[in-house]
Tab-separated table of C-alpha atoms and ligand atoms in Angstrom:
chain	number	residue	atom	x	y	z
A	643	UNK	CA	84.333	108.409	99.043
A	644	UNK	CA	84.394	110.602	95.933
A	645	UNK	CA	85.348	114.259	95.797
A	646	UNK	CA	82.689	116.836	94.995
A	647	UNK	CA	83.151	120.365	93.736
A	648	UNK	CA	80.287	122.809	94.281
A	649	UNK	CA	80.645	125.802	91.995
A	650	UNK	CA	79.128	129.284	91.838
A	651	UNK	CA	76.651	128.986	94.713
A	652	UNK	CA	75.747	131.658	97.242
A	653	UNK	CA	77.305	130.318	100.427
A	654	UNK	CA	75.398	131.209	103.582
A	655	UNK	CA	77.278	130.180	106.711
A	656	UNK	CA	76.101	132.190	109.729
A	657	UNK	CA	78.790	130.723	112.005
A	658	UNK	CA	81.469	132.406	109.882
A	659	UNK	CA	79.355	135.420	108.876
A	660	UNK	CA	79.618	134.459	105.234
A	661	UNK	CA	76.952	135.347	102.700
A	662	UNK	CA	78.841	135.506	99.421
A	663	UNK	CA	79.580	133.571	96.208
A	664	UNK	CA	81.931	130.690	97.003
A	665	UNK	CA	83.187	127.415	95.514
A	666	UNK	CA	83.549	124.441	97.847
A	667	UNK	CA	85.683	121.333	97.562
A	668	UNK	CA	84.577	118.269	99.520
A	669	UNK	CA	86.910	115.328	100.086
A	670	UNK	CA	86.671	112.219	102.299
A	671	UNK	CA	83.501	113.470	103.925
A	672	UNK	CA	84.990	116.822	104.899
A	673	UNK	CA	85.074	120.330	103.508
A	674	UNK	CA	88.648	120.879	102.377
A	675	UNK	CA	88.472	124.282	100.685
A	676	UNK	CA	86.129	127.265	100.415
A	677	UNK	CA	87.238	129.877	97.889
A	678	UNK	CA	85.918	132.762	95.825
A	679	UNK	CA	84.583	131.509	92.470
A	680	UNK	CA	87.373	130.400	90.173
A	681	UNK	CA	90.095	130.423	92.843
A	682	UNK	CA	90.154	126.635	93.213
A	683	UNK	CA	91.466	126.368	89.641
A	684	UNK	CA	91.061	123.028	87.872
A	685	UNK	CA	90.898	120.251	90.457
A	686	UNK	CA	90.141	116.692	89.400
A	687	UNK	CA	86.912	115.545	91.037
A	688	UNK	CA	84.419	112.733	90.639
A	689	UNK	CA	81.468	115.116	90.517
A	690	UNK	CA	80.855	118.807	89.939
A	691	UNK	CA	77.632	120.500	91.036
A	692	UNK	CA	76.733	123.768	89.369
A	693	UNK	CA	75.061	125.756	92.141
A	694	UNK	CA	74.523	128.944	90.095
A	695	UNK	CA	71.477	130.761	91.455
A	696	UNK	CA	71.299	128.423	94.450
A	697	UNK	CA	71.988	128.747	98.161
A	698	UNK	CA	74.720	126.506	99.610
A	699	UNK	CA	74.421	126.179	103.380
A	700	UNK	CA	75.370	123.866	106.231
A	701	UNK	CA	72.967	120.916	106.236
A	702	UNK	CA	69.833	121.414	108.318
A	703	UNK	CA	69.742	120.026	111.860
A	704	UNK	CA	66.507	118.898	113.502
A	705	UNK	CA	66.806	118.355	117.236
A	706	UNK	CA	63.289	116.956	117.664
A	707	UNK	CA	62.140	113.997	115.568
A	708	UNK	CA	60.226	110.795	116.277
A	709	UNK	CA	61.503	107.882	114.209
A	710	UNK	CA	59.341	105.180	115.893
A	711	UNK	CA	62.024	102.496	115.852
A	712	UNK	CA	62.076	100.268	117.846
A	713	UNK	CA	58.503	99.273	118.343
A	714	UNK	CA	56.275	101.171	115.945
A	715	UNK	CA	57.832	100.537	112.583
A	716	UNK	CA	54.426	100.514	110.907
A	717	UNK	CA	54.503	104.317	111.397
A	718	UNK	CA	58.148	104.982	110.507
A	719	UNK	CA	61.587	103.411	110.611
A	720	UNK	CA	64.947	105.022	111.099
A	721	UNK	CA	65.572	104.412	107.378
A	722	UNK	CA	62.302	105.964	106.145
A	723	UNK	CA	62.323	108.857	108.617
A	724	UNK	CA	65.882	109.800	107.732
A	725	UNK	CA	65.051	109.501	104.000
A	726	UNK	CA	62.356	112.129	104.650
A	727	UNK	CA	64.944	114.167	106.534
A	728	UNK	CA	67.353	114.052	103.592
A	729	UNK	CA	64.571	115.152	101.215
A	730	UNK	CA	63.884	118.066	103.545
A	731	UNK	CA	67.519	119.225	103.487
A	732	UNK	CA	68.449	117.762	106.886
A	733	UNK	CA	71.824	116.142	107.456
A	734	UNK	CA	71.487	115.590	111.227
A	735	UNK	CA	68.481	114.603	113.292
A	736	UNK	CA	68.015	113.945	116.986
A	737	UNK	CA	65.663	111.048	117.762
A	738	UNK	CA	63.326	111.310	120.737
A	739	UNK	CA	63.142	108.430	123.221
A	740	UNK	CA	59.391	107.693	123.190
A	741	UNK	CA	59.886	104.473	121.263
A	742	UNK	CA	58.709	101.025	122.386
A	743	UNK	CA	60.549	100.289	124.565
A	744	UNK	CA	61.579	103.749	125.710
A	745	UNK	CA	65.209	104.566	124.928
A	746	UNK	CA	66.538	104.719	128.479
A	747	UNK	CA	69.645	102.483	128.551
A	748	UNK	CA	73.026	102.392	126.858
A	749	UNK	CA	72.092	99.138	125.085
A	750	UNK	CA	68.964	100.695	123.558
A	751	UNK	CA	70.787	103.876	122.614
A	752	UNK	CA	73.553	101.916	120.917
A	753	UNK	CA	71.006	99.768	119.082
A	754	UNK	CA	69.290	102.873	117.758
A	755	UNK	CA	72.505	104.538	116.635
A	756	UNK	CA	73.878	101.352	115.011
A	757	UNK	CA	74.624	101.737	111.286
A	758	UNK	CA	72.518	98.626	110.671
A	759	UNK	CA	69.364	100.721	111.251
A	760	UNK	CA	70.120	102.307	107.872
A	761	UNK	CA	70.039	105.971	108.772
A	762	UNK	CA	70.552	108.051	105.639
A	763	UNK	CA	71.696	111.119	107.578
A	764	UNK	CA	73.680	111.558	110.775
A	765	UNK	CA	71.586	110.213	113.613
A	766	UNK	CA	71.815	111.445	117.196
A	767	UNK	CA	69.529	110.674	120.099
A	768	UNK	CA	68.267	112.065	123.354
A	769	UNK	CA	67.535	109.210	125.735
A	770	UNK	CA	64.903	109.430	128.431
A	771	UNK	CA	65.663	111.522	131.502
A	772	UNK	CA	63.796	109.090	133.742
A	773	UNK	CA	63.526	105.305	133.544
A	774	UNK	CA	60.709	104.434	131.137
A	775	UNK	CA	59.901	108.184	131.095
A	776	UNK	CA	57.856	107.448	134.203
A	777	UNK	CA	59.190	110.424	136.136
A	778	UNK	CA	60.372	108.374	139.109
A	779	UNK	CA	64.066	107.582	138.767
A	780	UNK	CA	66.770	109.263	136.697
A	781	UNK	CA	68.471	107.257	133.963
A	782	UNK	CA	72.262	106.904	134.028
A	783	UNK	CA	73.151	110.287	132.504
A	784	UNK	CA	76.898	109.759	132.672
A	785	UNK	CA	76.904	106.350	130.964
A	786	UNK	CA	74.387	107.492	128.347
A	787	UNK	CA	76.426	110.624	127.681
A	788	UNK	CA	79.532	108.481	127.130
A	789	UNK	CA	77.490	106.395	124.668
A	790	UNK	CA	76.556	109.475	122.634
A	791	UNK	CA	73.460	111.069	124.226
A	792	UNK	CA	73.213	114.723	123.178
A	793	UNK	CA	70.631	115.633	125.821
A	794	UNK	CA	67.928	114.091	127.989
A	795	UNK	CA	64.163	114.317	127.693
A	796	UNK	CA	60.986	112.518	128.663
A	797	UNK	CA	59.529	113.856	125.414
A	798	UNK	CA	55.796	113.686	125.113
A	799	UNK	CA	55.708	113.579	128.885
A	800	UNK	CA	56.886	116.478	131.003
A	801	UNK	CA	59.096	115.926	134.039
A	802	UNK	CA	56.397	117.113	136.413
A	803	UNK	CA	57.780	116.670	139.915
A	804	UNK	CA	59.933	119.595	141.069
A	805	UNK	CA	62.508	117.349	142.778
A	806	UNK	CA	62.884	115.142	139.716
A	807	UNK	CA	63.368	118.097	137.339
A	808	UNK	CA	65.794	119.652	139.821
A	809	UNK	CA	67.815	116.414	139.872
A	810	UNK	CA	67.662	116.050	136.074
A	811	UNK	CA	68.972	119.589	135.545
A	812	UNK	CA	71.866	118.967	137.939
A	813	UNK	CA	72.794	115.607	136.361
A	814	UNK	CA	72.588	117.128	132.871
A	815	UNK	CA	74.718	120.123	133.894
A	816	UNK	CA	77.405	117.701	135.126
A	817	UNK	CA	77.177	115.811	131.816
A	818	UNK	CA	77.278	119.171	129.951
A	819	UNK	CA	74.106	118.551	127.949
A	820	UNK	CA	70.619	120.079	128.057
A	821	UNK	CA	67.420	118.771	129.576
A	822	UNK	CA	64.874	119.133	126.794
A	823	UNK	CA	61.472	119.634	128.325
A	824	UNK	CA	58.015	119.024	126.880
A	825	UNK	CA	56.360	121.826	128.843
A	826	UNK	CA	52.865	120.712	129.718
A	827	UNK	CA	51.282	120.601	133.123
A	828	UNK	CA	49.291	117.464	132.457
A	829	UNK	CA	47.250	118.097	135.595
A	830	UNK	CA	45.537	120.789	133.492
A	831	UNK	CA	45.218	118.968	130.187
A	832	UNK	CA	43.661	115.570	130.944
A	833	UNK	CA	41.079	114.714	128.279
A	834	UNK	CA	41.911	117.806	126.195
A	835	UNK	CA	42.497	117.516	122.472
A	836	UNK	CA	43.042	121.067	121.175
A	837	UNK	CA	43.746	124.605	122.330
A	838	UNK	CA	41.315	126.097	124.846
A	839	UNK	CA	39.403	128.898	123.170
A	840	UNK	CA	36.391	129.755	121.064
A	841	UNK	CA	37.241	127.157	118.422
A	842	UNK	CA	37.289	124.336	120.999
A	843	UNK	CA	34.028	125.708	122.403
A	844	UNK	CA	32.439	125.689	118.935
A	845	UNK	CA	33.595	122.122	118.261
A	846	UNK	CA	32.598	120.892	121.700
A	847	UNK	CA	36.131	119.722	122.519
A	848	UNK	CA	37.993	120.092	125.797
A	849	UNK	CA	40.781	122.632	125.380
A	850	UNK	CA	44.334	122.818	126.763
A	851	UNK	CA	44.839	126.152	128.522
A	852	UNK	CA	47.975	128.182	127.727
A	853	UNK	CA	48.803	128.072	131.443
A	854	UNK	CA	49.573	124.360	131.123
A	855	UNK	CA	52.621	125.233	129.011
A	856	UNK	CA	53.601	128.464	130.746
A	857	UNK	CA	53.497	127.055	134.271
A	858	UNK	CA	56.056	124.359	133.534
A	859	UNK	CA	58.324	126.802	131.691
A	860	UNK	CA	58.115	129.240	134.604
A	861	UNK	CA	58.747	126.470	137.150
A	862	UNK	CA	61.762	125.188	135.192
A	863	UNK	CA	63.225	128.692	134.938
A	864	UNK	CA	62.892	129.079	138.697
A	865	UNK	CA	64.768	125.779	139.112
A	866	UNK	CA	67.607	127.120	136.931
A	867	UNK	CA	67.824	130.168	139.160
A	868	UNK	CA	67.854	128.061	142.337
A	869	UNK	CA	70.493	125.664	141.017
A	870	UNK	CA	72.781	128.478	139.842
A	871	UNK	CA	72.567	130.066	143.268
A	872	UNK	CA	72.898	127.011	145.459
A	873	UNK	CA	74.910	124.457	143.453
A	874	UNK	CA	77.311	126.665	141.523
A	875	UNK	CA	76.284	124.860	138.330
A	876	UNK	CA	74.860	126.366	135.172
A	877	UNK	CA	72.230	123.923	133.877
A	878	UNK	CA	70.890	124.177	130.350
A	879	UNK	CA	67.124	124.013	129.913
A	880	UNK	CA	65.871	123.532	126.376
A	881	UNK	CA	62.147	124.132	125.949
A	882	UNK	CA	60.592	122.059	123.197
A	883	UNK	CA	57.984	123.318	120.707
A	884	UNK	CA	56.993	126.560	122.455
A	885	UNK	CA	53.492	127.502	121.341
A	886	UNK	CA	52.142	130.228	123.646
A	887	UNK	CA	52.757	133.941	124.068
A	888	UNK	CA	53.023	133.513	127.818
A	889	UNK	CA	55.710	130.822	127.679
A	890	UNK	CA	57.813	132.721	125.143
A	891	UNK	CA	57.525	135.827	127.328
A	892	UNK	CA	58.904	133.883	130.298
A	893	UNK	CA	61.789	132.622	128.148
A	894	UNK	CA	62.556	136.154	126.924
A	895	UNK	CA	62.823	137.392	130.519
A	896	UNK	CA	64.973	134.416	131.574
A	897	UNK	CA	67.410	135.145	128.746
A	898	UNK	CA	67.681	138.754	129.889
A	899	UNK	CA	68.606	137.360	133.296
A	900	UNK	CA	71.342	135.355	131.549
A	901	UNK	CA	69.974	131.973	132.564
A	902	UNK	CA	70.897	129.150	130.192
A	903	UNK	CA	67.580	128.645	128.414
A	904	UNK	CA	67.109	127.798	124.763
A	905	UNK	CA	63.923	126.958	122.932
A	906	UNK	CA	62.560	125.687	119.663
A	907	UNK	CA	59.445	126.514	117.660
A	908	UNK	CA	57.811	124.024	115.299
A	909	UNK	CA	56.860	125.127	111.777
A	910	UNK	CA	53.176	124.349	112.366
A	911	UNK	CA	53.104	126.802	115.266
A	912	UNK	CA	54.266	129.683	113.086
A	913	UNK	CA	52.340	128.616	109.966
A	914	UNK	CA	48.912	127.659	111.336
A	915	UNK	CA	46.492	128.582	114.086
A	916	UNK	CA	43.661	126.695	115.776
A	917	UNK	CA	41.208	127.642	113.003
A	918	UNK	CA	42.959	124.992	110.868
A	919	UNK	CA	41.267	122.288	112.971
A	920	UNK	CA	38.211	123.138	110.852
A	921	UNK	CA	35.828	120.242	110.771
A	922	UNK	CA	37.692	118.017	113.240
A	923	UNK	CA	40.676	117.455	110.935
A	924	UNK	CA	42.880	115.026	112.860
A	925	UNK	CA	45.862	116.063	110.705
A	926	UNK	CA	45.869	119.274	112.740
A	927	UNK	CA	45.976	117.454	116.062
A	928	UNK	CA	49.284	117.620	117.867
A	929	UNK	CA	50.668	118.385	121.290
A	930	UNK	CA	51.127	121.236	122.039
A	931	UNK	CA	48.100	122.112	119.931
A	932	UNK	CA	47.711	124.796	117.294
A	933	UNK	CA	47.059	127.968	119.256
A	934	UNK	CA	45.347	131.322	118.691
A	935	UNK	CA	46.344	133.744	115.939
A	936	UNK	CA	47.877	135.991	118.607
A	937	UNK	CA	50.072	133.125	119.831
A	938	UNK	CA	51.125	132.390	116.232
A	939	UNK	CA	52.140	136.027	115.746
A	940	UNK	CA	54.110	135.949	119.014
A	941	UNK	CA	55.975	132.843	117.787
A	942	UNK	CA	56.946	134.714	114.616
A	943	UNK	CA	58.054	137.740	116.657
A	944	UNK	CA	60.206	135.472	118.814
A	945	UNK	CA	61.818	133.969	115.710
A	946	UNK	CA	62.460	137.460	114.346
A	947	UNK	CA	63.907	138.948	117.541
A	948	UNK	CA	66.074	135.963	118.489
A	949	UNK	CA	64.129	134.848	121.579
A	950	UNK	CA	63.441	131.581	119.763
A	951	UNK	CA	66.765	129.866	119.199
A	952	UNK	CA	65.816	127.355	116.558
A	953	UNK	CA	63.191	125.644	114.468
A	954	UNK	CA	62.545	121.945	115.175
A	955	UNK	CA	59.898	119.902	113.397
A	956	UNK	CA	58.574	117.490	116.052
A	957	UNK	CA	58.190	115.112	113.087
A	958	UNK	CA	55.650	112.684	114.551
A	959	UNK	CA	54.441	110.072	112.052
A	960	UNK	CA	51.225	108.136	112.669
A	961	UNK	CA	49.490	105.593	110.432
A	962	UNK	CA	46.375	106.551	108.446
A	963	UNK	CA	44.148	104.181	110.412
A	964	UNK	CA	45.173	105.896	113.639
A	965	UNK	CA	44.373	109.376	112.358
A	966	UNK	CA	41.063	108.167	110.832
A	967	UNK	CA	39.293	108.230	114.173
A	968	UNK	CA	37.233	110.681	116.139
A	969	UNK	CA	39.295	113.783	116.898
A	970	UNK	CA	39.532	113.015	120.601
A	971	UNK	CA	40.795	109.470	119.991
A	972	UNK	CA	43.316	110.219	117.233
A	973	UNK	CA	46.973	110.395	118.333
A	974	UNK	CA	48.843	113.694	118.556
A	975	UNK	CA	51.408	114.543	115.944
A	976	UNK	CA	52.148	115.408	112.332
A	977	UNK	CA	55.031	114.713	109.967
A	978	UNK	CA	57.264	117.710	109.326
A	979	UNK	CA	60.698	116.991	107.902
A	980	UNK	CA	59.833	117.655	104.263
A	981	UNK	CA	57.811	120.824	104.808
A	982	UNK	CA	59.913	122.738	107.342
A	983	UNK	CA	62.198	124.615	104.947
A	984	UNK	CA	59.379	125.430	102.498
A	985	UNK	CA	57.255	126.822	105.339
A	986	UNK	CA	60.123	128.757	106.916
A	987	UNK	CA	60.959	130.382	103.589
A	988	UNK	CA	57.325	131.211	102.820
A	989	UNK	CA	56.137	132.374	106.223
A	990	UNK	CA	59.292	133.759	107.833
A	991	UNK	CA	61.412	134.893	104.884
A	992	UNK	CA	58.820	136.086	102.353
A	993	UNK	CA	55.873	137.094	104.533
A	994	UNK	CA	57.873	138.418	107.492
A	995	UNK	CA	61.162	139.515	105.866
A	996	UNK	CA	63.445	137.292	107.959
A	997	UNK	CA	66.785	137.317	106.075
A	998	UNK	CA	68.027	134.018	104.619
A	999	UNK	CA	71.096	133.837	106.912
A	1000	UNK	CA	68.736	133.929	109.894
A	1001	UNK	CA	66.723	131.036	108.424
A	1002	UNK	CA	69.938	129.017	108.036
A	1003	UNK	CA	70.925	129.910	111.583
A	1004	UNK	CA	67.538	128.820	112.990
A	1005	UNK	CA	67.531	125.541	111.068
A	1006	UNK	CA	71.194	124.529	111.161
A	1007	UNK	CA	73.782	126.539	113.070
A	1008	UNK	CA	71.784	127.220	116.232
A	1009	UNK	CA	70.299	123.726	116.693
A	1010	UNK	CA	73.751	122.173	116.131
A	1011	UNK	CA	75.108	124.457	118.849
A	1012	UNK	CA	72.279	123.702	121.304
A	1013	UNK	CA	73.193	120.016	121.345
A	1014	UNK	CA	76.938	120.620	120.764
A	1015	UNK	CA	77.341	118.848	117.414
A	1016	UNK	CA	80.991	119.673	116.749
A	1017	UNK	CA	81.793	120.420	113.112
A	1018	UNK	CA	78.143	120.553	112.022
A	1019	UNK	CA	75.888	123.537	111.342
A	1020	UNK	CA	79.018	125.316	110.114
A	1021	UNK	CA	81.188	124.995	106.995
A	1022	UNK	CA	84.792	125.839	107.869
A	1023	UNK	CA	87.623	123.801	106.337
A	1024	UNK	CA	87.881	120.331	107.887
A	1025	UNK	CA	84.296	120.449	109.134
A	1026	UNK	CA	81.915	117.680	108.087
A	1027	UNK	CA	80.750	117.996	104.486
A	1028	UNK	CA	77.112	118.293	105.596
A	1029	UNK	CA	75.501	120.582	103.059
A	1030	UNK	CA	72.096	121.572	101.738
A	1031	UNK	CA	71.787	123.202	98.342
A	1032	UNK	CA	68.435	124.853	97.697
A	1033	UNK	CA	66.808	127.549	95.691
A	1034	UNK	CA	64.973	130.125	97.734
A	1035	UNK	CA	62.508	131.254	95.079
A	1036	UNK	CA	60.583	128.310	93.577
A	1037	UNK	CA	56.930	128.157	94.539
A	1038	UNK	CA	55.652	124.616	94.687
A	1039	UNK	CA	52.907	122.552	96.227
A	1040	UNK	CA	53.686	119.859	98.762
A	1041	UNK	CA	51.831	116.596	98.296
A	1042	UNK	CA	51.761	114.060	101.111
A	1043	UNK	CA	51.701	111.262	98.547
A	1044	UNK	CA	55.222	112.155	97.416
A	1045	UNK	CA	56.610	111.961	100.960
A	1046	UNK	CA	59.516	109.651	101.836
A	1047	UNK	CA	58.052	109.156	105.290
A	1048	UNK	CA	56.087	105.978	105.928
A	1049	UNK	CA	53.207	108.110	107.206
A	1050	UNK	CA	51.140	110.816	105.562
A	1051	UNK	CA	49.720	112.662	108.568
A	1052	UNK	CA	50.353	116.232	107.539
A	1053	UNK	CA	48.056	119.252	107.468
A	1054	UNK	CA	50.210	120.637	104.630
A	1055	UNK	CA	49.051	118.259	101.878
A	1056	UNK	CA	48.374	120.600	98.939
A	1057	UNK	CA	49.894	123.632	100.699
A	1058	UNK	CA	52.106	126.187	98.973
A	1059	UNK	CA	55.813	126.049	99.801
A	1060	UNK	CA	58.653	128.371	98.875
A	1061	UNK	CA	62.122	127.177	97.938
A	1062	UNK	CA	63.163	123.671	96.967
A	1063	UNK	CA	65.940	121.425	98.180
A	1064	UNK	CA	68.121	120.420	95.209
A	1065	UNK	CA	70.843	118.417	96.949
A	1066	UNK	CA	71.435	117.144	100.450
A	1067	UNK	CA	74.992	116.003	101.104
A	1068	UNK	CA	75.800	114.195	104.349
A	1069	UNK	CA	79.464	113.628	105.214
A	1070	UNK	CA	80.357	114.081	101.570
A	1071	UNK	CA	77.731	111.673	100.229
A	1072	UNK	CA	74.743	112.849	98.168
A	1073	UNK	CA	71.763	111.497	100.118
A	1074	UNK	CA	69.081	113.407	98.221
A	1075	UNK	CA	68.927	114.952	94.793
A	1076	UNK	CA	65.800	116.581	93.310
B	1496	DOR	O1	52.266	115.883	118.746
B	1496	DOR	C1	53.031	115.180	119.400
B	1496	DOR	N1	53.443	113.980	118.960
B	1496	DOR	N2	53.442	115.624	120.582
B	1496	DOR	C2	54.139	114.861	121.414
B	1496	DOR	O2	54.411	115.327	122.486
B	1496	DOR	C3	54.518	113.488	121.048
B	1496	DOR	C4	54.500	113.287	119.600
B	1496	DOR	C5	54.483	111.842	119.205
B	1496	DOR	O3	55.335	111.082	119.672
B	1496	DOR	O4	53.633	111.446	118.399
């Protein structure tokens, strides 16, 4: 592996409270030195990157992506999905288990994480919490943890039964990882394809009520309370893609109570509202759905005040023929890895004055901490040389056609973005260069 010197950049590393000009020396996949500009003297390196005018930050970490392999490689593969991740500035991604078959055994987990899959960035995975994600029997948390699981989730499907979620939280607490919950009371959302509200009424579509999300979040928080009191354990609940004011309110209160709850917000939930569905545009169909403008504003408030711990994309590729159907038939999900940083910088940094170190925290440091990725999301000496170099000022237009993903199902085709990734370096290797 060749050495790289990154000169004259503005280093933003929230974990070490650094926001200052620094030079970095990378060697054998690790950061070996971080010094004020010029202090490294003249070291011999294979490559020098001039980062003048650019931000140098720990590589982005996405704890919620769908890579579709095994089973649906016509939508995405681990190689194509992680190429999109690298282009988006990500150096670590966490793959969800709703593949075909569901990732619920050590053998499947190991197959997914095998280098032969061709991941361009560091790949982690959350296996299913229940066998086949059927909600009936827990998977082997301890064995899966030993094999590298960074959390457990029945993603796409909530763990609905109280007893099953109770058991999952206890098993995960013993394995010292989170249960990552897709909060949706599916007893309230059968046959629904967008948010319940005037827009759904106008379009004649059945709408998902906000209560469907809030009820599961509130139930899960109550389970945390019960388990802390009766079992002497401190389980970690991670709430995926929070989209409603009511759910984020419940999370805010639970944090004040010092329960171990973290949550993520997807870029589309702070950048768009239900009006984007327009004339039945299936590229705006996802689950949870785009919500009201008030919900969108509450998501931004939560990102500003720290209630929301991190940004995760829920990158969910689907083939064009699948999205070219009636709205109610089209699958849920949009791609997101290549638009997340550009949307965060435009909507959160420029339009809502969120400082750049907070953006880096939300997209790298905090998500790495939520799933305990040691030596990532931070840039101290001897940590992994996982780095994104970007400019925070270029205005550009995203085009789906230019995407590295195998799928093009994005509502952001032709949308303005702010800030461009120039280099993504994963374990000392340049995996993307603009
Ligand atoms: O929009 C979504 N897409 N939500 C989910 O819960 C699943 C995901 C997918 O796998 O396509």
